[in-house]
Each structure stands twice: as C-alpha cells, then as structure tokens.
Coordinates of C-alpha atoms in Angstrom, one line a residue:
M1 CA -16.5 -15.7 8.0
T2 CA -18.0 -19.2 8.3
L3 CA -15.2 -21.7 8.2
P4 CA -15.5 -24.9 6.1
T5 CA -14.9 -28.2 7.8
T6 CA -12.8 -29.6 4.9
M7 CA -10.1 -28.0 2.7
T8 CA -7.8 -28.5 -0.2
A9 CA -4.3 -29.6 0.7
V10 CA -1.3 -31.5 -0.6
L11 CA -0.4 -34.5 1.6
L12 CA 3.1 -35.9 1.6
T13 CA 2.5 -39.6 2.2
G14 CA 6.1 -40.8 2.5
H15 CA 9.7 -40.3 1.3
G16 CA 10.1 -40.6 -2.5
G17 CA 9.2 -39.1 -5.8
P18 CA 6.5 -36.6 -6.7
E19 CA 4.0 -39.4 -6.6
K20 CA 4.2 -39.1 -2.8
L21 CA 2.5 -35.7 -3.0
E22 CA -1.3 -36.2 -3.1
Y23 CA -3.6 -33.3 -4.0
R24 CA -6.8 -33.7 -1.9
T25 CA -10.0 -31.8 -1.5
D26 CA -11.3 -33.6 1.6
V27 CA -8.7 -32.8 4.3
S28 CA -10.1 -31.6 7.6
V29 CA -9.6 -27.9 8.4
P30 CA -7.3 -27.8 11.5
S31 CA -8.5 -26.2 14.7
P32 CA -6.1 -23.8 16.5
R33 CA -5.1 -25.1 19.9
A34 CA -4.1 -22.9 22.9
D35 CA -1.7 -20.1 21.8
E36 CA -2.3 -20.9 18.1
V37 CA -3.9 -19.1 15.2
L38 CA -5.7 -20.4 12.1
I39 CA -4.4 -18.8 8.9
Q40 CA -6.3 -18.8 5.6
V41 CA -3.3 -19.3 3.2
E42 CA -3.0 -17.0 0.2
A43 CA 0.4 -18.0 -1.0
A44 CA 3.1 -20.5 -0.2
G45 CA 6.6 -20.5 -1.7
I46 CA 8.6 -23.6 -2.7
N47 CA 12.0 -24.2 -1.2
N48 CA 14.8 -26.7 -1.3
T49 CA 13.7 -28.0 2.1
D50 CA 10.4 -29.2 0.6
I51 CA 12.3 -31.2 -2.0
N52 CA 15.0 -32.4 0.4
T53 CA 12.4 -33.5 3.0
R54 CA 10.3 -35.4 0.4
I55 CA 13.3 -37.3 -1.0
G56 CA 14.9 -37.9 2.4
W57 CA 18.0 -36.0 1.5
Y58 CA 18.8 -35.0 5.1
S59 CA 19.6 -38.7 5.8
K60 CA 23.3 -39.3 6.3
A61 CA 22.9 -42.3 4.0
V62 CA 22.5 -39.8 1.1
T63 CA 25.8 -38.5 -0.3
G64 CA 24.7 -36.9 -3.6
D65 CA 23.4 -33.5 -4.4
T66 CA 19.7 -32.6 -4.3
N67 CA 19.1 -33.1 -8.1
S68 CA 20.8 -36.5 -8.4
T69 CA 18.9 -37.7 -5.3
A70 CA 15.6 -36.4 -6.6
T71 CA 16.1 -38.3 -9.8
G72 CA 17.0 -41.5 -7.9
S73 CA 20.6 -41.7 -8.9
A74 CA 22.3 -41.0 -5.6
G75 CA 21.2 -43.8 -3.3
S76 CA 18.4 -44.2 -0.9
A77 CA 17.7 -42.4 2.4
D78 CA 17.5 -44.0 5.8
E79 CA 14.1 -42.9 6.9
D80 CA 15.1 -43.0 10.6
D81 CA 17.2 -39.8 10.1
A82 CA 15.7 -38.2 7.0
S83 CA 14.6 -34.9 8.6
W84 CA 16.2 -31.7 9.8
S85 CA 16.0 -32.9 13.4
G86 CA 17.1 -36.5 12.8
V87 CA 13.7 -37.7 14.2
P88 CA 11.6 -39.7 11.7
L89 CA 8.8 -37.8 10.0
T90 CA 5.3 -38.9 10.5
F91 CA 3.0 -39.1 7.5
P92 CA 0.8 -37.8 6.1
R93 CA 2.4 -34.4 6.4
I94 CA 1.4 -31.1 4.8
Q95 CA 4.6 -29.4 3.7
G96 CA 5.2 -25.8 3.0
G97 CA 7.4 -23.6 5.2
D98 CA 6.6 -20.3 3.5
V99 CA 3.1 -19.0 4.4
Y100 CA 1.4 -15.7 3.9
G101 CA -2.3 -15.3 4.7
K102 CA -5.0 -13.9 7.0
V103 CA -5.8 -15.0 10.6
V104 CA -9.3 -16.3 10.6
A105 CA -9.6 -18.0 14.0
V106 CA -7.7 -18.0 17.3
G107 CA -7.1 -20.6 20.0
H108 CA -7.4 -20.2 23.7
G109 CA -5.2 -17.5 25.1
V110 CA -4.8 -15.5 21.9
D111 CA -6.3 -12.0 21.7
A112 CA -9.3 -11.9 19.3
A113 CA -7.8 -8.7 18.0
R114 CA -5.5 -10.8 15.9
L115 CA -8.5 -11.8 13.7
G116 CA -7.9 -10.3 10.2
D117 CA -4.1 -9.9 10.7
R118 CA -2.0 -10.4 7.6
V119 CA 0.8 -12.6 8.6
I120 CA 3.9 -14.5 7.6
V121 CA 5.1 -17.5 9.7
R122 CA 8.6 -18.0 11.0
N123 CA 9.5 -21.4 9.6
L124 CA 12.0 -22.3 12.4
M125 CA 9.6 -22.2 15.3
R126 CA 10.7 -21.8 19.0
H127 CA 7.3 -22.1 20.6
Y128 CA 7.0 -25.9 20.6
V129 CA 10.5 -26.5 22.1
D130 CA 10.1 -24.1 25.1
R131 CA 12.6 -21.8 23.4
R132 CA 15.5 -24.0 24.2
P133 CA 18.8 -22.7 22.6
F134 CA 19.5 -24.2 19.1
E135 CA 16.3 -26.1 19.0
C136 CA 13.3 -25.5 16.8
W137 CA 10.4 -27.1 15.0
T138 CA 10.5 -26.8 11.2
Y139 CA 7.2 -25.6 9.8
G140 CA 6.0 -28.1 7.1
S141 CA 8.2 -30.8 8.4
D142 CA 7.9 -31.3 12.2
C143 CA 4.4 -30.1 11.9
D144 CA 1.9 -29.3 9.1
G145 CA 2.6 -26.2 7.0
G146 CA 1.1 -24.1 4.2
F147 CA 0.5 -26.3 1.2
A148 CA -3.2 -26.0 1.9
Q149 CA -6.1 -23.6 2.1
F150 CA -5.7 -23.3 5.9
A151 CA -2.8 -23.7 8.3
V152 CA -2.2 -23.4 12.1
A153 CA 0.8 -21.8 13.7
P154 CA 1.7 -20.4 17.1
S155 CA 0.5 -16.9 17.5
S156 CA 4.0 -15.9 18.6
E157 CA 5.4 -17.2 15.3
A158 CA 2.8 -15.5 13.1
Y159 CA 4.2 -12.0 12.4
T160 CA 1.9 -9.2 11.3
V161 CA 3.1 -7.5 8.1
E162 CA 1.9 -4.2 6.7
S163 CA 3.3 -4.0 3.2
E164 CA 2.5 -3.0 -0.4
L165 CA 4.0 -6.3 -1.6
S166 CA 1.6 -8.7 -3.3
P167 CA 0.4 -11.9 -1.6
V168 CA 2.6 -14.0 -3.8
E169 CA 5.6 -11.8 -3.0
L170 CA 4.9 -12.1 0.8
G171 CA 4.5 -15.8 0.4
A172 CA 8.0 -16.0 -1.0
I173 CA 9.9 -14.4 1.9
S174 CA 9.9 -16.4 5.0
I175 CA 12.4 -19.2 4.4
A176 CA 14.7 -17.6 1.8
Y177 CA 15.1 -14.3 3.5
S178 CA 15.3 -15.6 7.0
T179 CA 17.9 -18.1 5.9
A180 CA 19.9 -15.3 4.2
E181 CA 19.5 -12.9 7.1
G182 CA 20.5 -15.6 9.6
M183 CA 23.7 -16.3 7.6
L184 CA 24.6 -12.6 7.5
H185 CA 23.7 -12.2 11.2
R186 CA 25.8 -15.2 12.3
S187 CA 28.8 -14.1 10.2
R188 CA 28.5 -10.5 11.4
L189 CA 28.7 -9.0 7.9
K190 CA 29.3 -5.3 7.8
A191 CA 30.4 -3.0 5.0
E192 CA 32.9 -5.7 3.8
K193 CA 33.6 -7.7 0.7
V194 CA 31.4 -10.8 0.6
V195 CA 31.1 -13.7 -1.9
I196 CA 27.6 -15.2 -2.3
T197 CA 27.2 -18.6 -4.0
G198 CA 23.9 -19.7 -5.7
A199 CA 23.1 -16.1 -6.0
S200 CA 20.2 -16.5 -8.5
G201 CA 18.2 -18.7 -6.2
G202 CA 15.7 -17.6 -3.6
V203 CA 18.2 -17.6 -0.7
G204 CA 21.0 -16.2 -2.9
L205 CA 19.0 -13.3 -4.2
A206 CA 17.8 -12.5 -0.7
A207 CA 21.4 -12.6 0.5
V208 CA 22.4 -10.1 -2.2
Q209 CA 19.7 -7.7 -1.2
L210 CA 20.3 -8.0 2.5
A211 CA 24.1 -7.7 2.2
K212 CA 23.6 -4.5 0.2
L213 CA 21.4 -3.2 3.1
R214 CA 24.5 -3.6 5.3
G215 CA 26.7 -1.7 2.9
A216 CA 28.7 -4.7 1.7
E217 CA 30.5 -5.1 -1.6
V218 CA 28.8 -8.1 -3.1
I219 CA 30.4 -10.6 -5.4
A220 CA 27.8 -13.0 -6.7
I221 CA 28.3 -16.5 -8.2
C222 CA 25.7 -17.8 -10.6
S223 CA 25.1 -19.1 -14.1
P224 CA 25.6 -16.6 -16.9
S225 CA 22.0 -16.8 -18.0
K226 CA 20.9 -15.3 -14.7
A227 CA 23.6 -12.7 -14.2
D228 CA 21.4 -9.7 -15.2
V229 CA 18.8 -10.7 -12.6
V230 CA 21.5 -10.9 -9.9
R231 CA 23.0 -7.5 -10.9
E232 CA 19.5 -6.0 -10.7
A233 CA 19.3 -7.3 -7.1
G234 CA 22.3 -5.3 -6.3
A235 CA 25.4 -7.4 -6.9
D236 CA 28.5 -5.3 -7.6
Q237 CA 30.2 -8.1 -9.5
V238 CA 28.8 -11.3 -11.0
I239 CA 31.1 -14.3 -11.7
D240 CA 30.2 -17.4 -13.8
R241 CA 29.8 -20.3 -11.4
G242 CA 32.0 -22.4 -13.8
K243 CA 35.0 -20.1 -13.4
D244 CA 38.0 -20.7 -11.1
L245 CA 37.2 -18.3 -8.3
L246 CA 40.8 -18.2 -7.0
E247 CA 42.0 -17.1 -10.4
A248 CA 39.2 -14.6 -10.8
L249 CA 39.5 -13.0 -7.3
G250 CA 42.7 -14.1 -5.8
A251 CA 43.5 -15.8 -2.5
R252 CA 42.7 -14.0 0.8
S253 CA 40.7 -11.4 -1.1
V254 CA 37.3 -11.4 0.7
D255 CA 36.0 -11.0 4.3
V256 CA 33.0 -13.3 4.2
V257 CA 31.6 -16.2 2.2
V258 CA 27.9 -17.0 2.2
D259 CA 27.5 -20.4 0.7
V260 CA 24.3 -22.4 -0.1
V261 CA 25.9 -24.7 -2.6
G262 CA 28.6 -26.7 -0.7
G263 CA 30.0 -29.7 -2.5
D264 CA 33.4 -29.6 -4.2
G265 CA 33.6 -25.8 -4.2
V266 CA 34.1 -25.4 -0.4
S267 CA 37.8 -25.7 -0.4
G268 CA 38.2 -23.0 -3.0
L269 CA 35.8 -20.7 -1.2
L270 CA 37.8 -21.1 2.1
A271 CA 41.0 -20.1 0.2
L272 CA 39.3 -16.8 -0.8
L273 CA 39.0 -15.7 2.8
R274 CA 41.4 -13.2 4.3
R275 CA 43.0 -14.0 7.7
G276 CA 40.2 -13.9 10.3
G277 CA 37.6 -14.3 7.5
R278 CA 34.2 -16.0 8.1
Y279 CA 32.4 -18.7 6.1
A280 CA 28.7 -19.3 6.6
I281 CA 26.8 -22.2 5.1
A282 CA 23.1 -23.0 5.1
G283 CA 22.6 -25.4 2.3
A284 CA 24.4 -27.9 0.1
I285 CA 22.5 -28.3 -3.1
G286 CA 25.9 -29.1 -4.8
G287 CA 26.4 -32.0 -2.4
P288 CA 26.8 -32.6 1.4
L289 CA 30.4 -33.8 1.3
A290 CA 33.4 -31.6 0.9
E291 CA 37.1 -32.2 1.2
V292 CA 39.0 -29.3 2.8
D293 CA 42.6 -28.7 4.0
L294 CA 42.3 -28.0 7.7
R295 CA 45.5 -26.0 7.5
T296 CA 43.6 -23.4 5.4
I297 CA 41.3 -23.0 8.4
Y298 CA 43.6 -22.9 11.4
L299 CA 46.6 -21.1 9.9
N300 CA 44.3 -18.3 8.7
D301 CA 42.1 -18.1 11.8
L302 CA 39.0 -18.7 9.9
S303 CA 35.6 -19.0 11.5
L304 CA 33.0 -21.4 10.1
F305 CA 29.3 -21.1 10.8
G306 CA 26.7 -23.7 10.2
C307 CA 23.5 -21.7 10.0
T308 CA 20.1 -23.3 10.8
F309 CA 19.0 -22.0 14.1
Q310 CA 18.0 -18.3 14.1
E311 CA 18.0 -15.8 17.0
D312 CA 14.7 -14.0 17.4
E313 CA 16.1 -10.8 16.1
V314 CA 16.7 -12.4 12.7
F315 CA 13.0 -12.8 11.8
E316 CA 12.2 -9.5 13.6
N317 CA 14.8 -7.7 11.4
L318 CA 13.2 -9.4 8.3
V319 CA 9.6 -8.2 9.3
R320 CA 11.0 -4.7 9.8
Y321 CA 12.6 -4.7 6.4
I322 CA 9.2 -5.8 4.9
N323 CA 7.2 -3.2 6.7
Q324 CA 9.7 -0.5 5.7
G325 CA 9.6 -1.5 2.1
R326 CA 13.3 -2.3 1.9
I327 CA 13.1 -5.7 0.3
R328 CA 11.3 -7.2 -2.6
P329 CA 11.6 -10.9 -3.6
L330 CA 11.7 -11.9 -7.3
V331 CA 8.8 -14.3 -8.0
S332 CA 9.4 -15.8 -11.4
R333 CA 6.3 -18.0 -11.6
T334 CA 3.2 -18.9 -9.7
Y335 CA 1.2 -22.2 -9.9
P336 CA -2.1 -23.3 -8.6
L337 CA -1.7 -25.7 -5.6
S338 CA -2.9 -28.5 -7.8
D339 CA 0.1 -28.1 -10.1
I340 CA 2.6 -28.8 -7.3
H341 CA 4.3 -31.7 -9.2
R342 CA 5.1 -29.4 -12.2
A343 CA 6.1 -26.6 -9.8
Q344 CA 8.6 -28.8 -8.0
E345 CA 10.0 -30.1 -11.3
D346 CA 10.6 -26.6 -12.5
F347 CA 12.2 -25.8 -9.1
I348 CA 14.6 -28.7 -9.4
S349 CA 15.5 -27.8 -12.9
K350 CA 16.6 -24.4 -11.8
K351 CA 15.1 -22.9 -15.0
F352 CA 13.9 -19.8 -13.1
A353 CA 15.7 -17.2 -10.9
G354 CA 14.3 -16.3 -7.6
K355 CA 11.1 -17.9 -6.2
L356 CA 8.3 -20.1 -7.4
V357 CA 5.0 -19.8 -5.4
L358 CA 1.9 -22.0 -5.0
V359 CA -1.5 -20.4 -4.7
P360 CA -4.3 -22.5 -3.1
P361 CA -7.8 -22.2 -4.4
A362 CA -10.0 -19.5 -3.0
V363 CA -12.2 -20.5 -0.1
E364 CA -15.9 -20.4 -0.8
S365 CA -17.7 -18.1 1.6

C-alpha cells in the first residue's frame, strides 16, 4: 500500500483532565527505525494506565484512588515522578498500550517477510533497555503508542497472532491479559484456591480465565451487577465486593490472592492467606496506600509480589493461548478514536464489565 504522510491520532499534551487529549488529523506518520516495524492500527484498548498516566496518578504526591484523582478531588501530581518509571514524561505523547494491527513497513534489519503480519504489541518492552532485568519501556508512555492510525514498535515486541478473534477483541488483550498472566506467573499459581479482586474489569476477567486454565478454584470479588459476567468467565464463586471477606471465607482459607484494587482492603486480603500463601498486586484503583499488620506477613510466612516487570515467557504464553483459541476477552463497547473523551469517562465510571476499545478511522488507500 502507499502510506500517507499524515494520520489521525490523539495527542496527550500534558497531565490533567480529558481536555489534555487532542484529536488531530495532521500528525506525521512515524517511520520505523532499525529493528522496528510500522503497524496500521485496527483497534486499541483502554486501560487504567492510560487514565493514571494522563492524570499523573503514579506520582507519590497523589494519595487518592484513580477516580477521585481523575475528578480533581485527591490532590495534584508532581510532574517530576508522574510516570511508571519515575522519569518525567515528554509531551505531546500518543498513548495507547494495547495495539492490534497489520505490519505495513519495516525498518533496517527487519525481514520484509513481516509485511502483512497481524500483530499485538507487548506493552512492557525490553528492546529499548537492552533487556536489563526489571527494566522496561511502557508502550504509550515512555514512547508513542496506539491511539492513532499508525504506530511503530520494535519487531521483537510485535508478536504475530493467528486467531479467529475479531480485531477489537485482539486489541483488548495485551495489557489486561499480560498483567494477569504476569501475576499468576509470579505467584506460581497452580490448581489451588485463589481470590481475585476487581474481577469484572479487564485485568480481573483475564485473571479469572487464566487461573481456570491452570486448574485453580477461583473466588472472584466484584459488584453484584456484574456477577453473572464473572461467573460466565469461569469463576467458581462470586462475592459482593462490599462483603466482609474474612466472614465470608474465613481466615487462612486460600492459597493465593490476585489484587488489582489495593487500598483499605489489603489487610483483610492478607488475612485470608494460608501459611506460606502468596499475594500478588499489579494495581491500586482503590488507592495506593494501605495499612497492614506486619505480623500477619511474617508469622504466616507470606510472600508478597509487586507485579510490573514480566519475564519473556509471560507474553509468549499469552500469544500461545490466543493462537490456540483458549482465551476470549469481553469487549463491552467500542468507540471511534474521535470519541476518546467519552470512552475514558465510561471507563472511569466502571459502568461496563471487561474492556472498552477505540477504533481509529480507516486509512484511505
């Protein structure tokens, strides 16, 4: 195809409200550098990290949950540490860590046979940091991502998928499922009893599906209005997030906790764990601060895992599940890229279970 010189994209112009997201039709199409590919984006999912990055929630100056920070009621971020890495973001930035699309150009050193490949992009990229342990670049934060008609990515981070899933389903997988798979991988979940918080969201539903693939008994925590969706994803038991979990399940009753909520509930979750139990966390939409009794941890020989970095096998496992037809994300709603403000408002409101996905306009040939 003949590539255009300009494209439609959404530019994040600074930390703040949705007004910092500018929909533009005159953004230059990026050129792939050595070892990179150019992807024509067909779908890009929305994630908590998009909101958190925009509002500067990763700054230690912010102590409130995502929603209160997004509405301006939880204090202001310090822009010097308002990113995953703690390094100030540069603007404008094209966000969007979930990408599905087709390779339409390759940079120096990339086999031309990649042209036409259908790919998803690993959002925690190792290429740009020389594969140093526990370091990564976050797609759509440390570099431009997929809220655009075209995006570049390292060829090694663009994984070919061969699946009957739709483009919007494939555009909903990368962050949610790799986060969930990373948590299960780090906590070494087997055919055990696991509690999953935030189970109706993108990561939570992914964790339910992936835990069932491991033969686990899944206890899912979510709002009552979304319980049926979570059961359909495979949960063996669903508990109202407003209930007292210790009363419902009993102390020392589960092997693993997979938590994406954080906040005030952490202490109770730790009390659920059997001796030698494991707690994995990869999000804190309920708030970044928690008070815990350290005796619960050391007297019960608990292991706590902060889960951001992912070993290569995590994303490789995920791509294998896709190609084997073993997972299917729930996409509750799609939006044209131009409706990104409304899409993010719906995401923050948590009205819908599963994933919300943006679709860029078709490229004129």
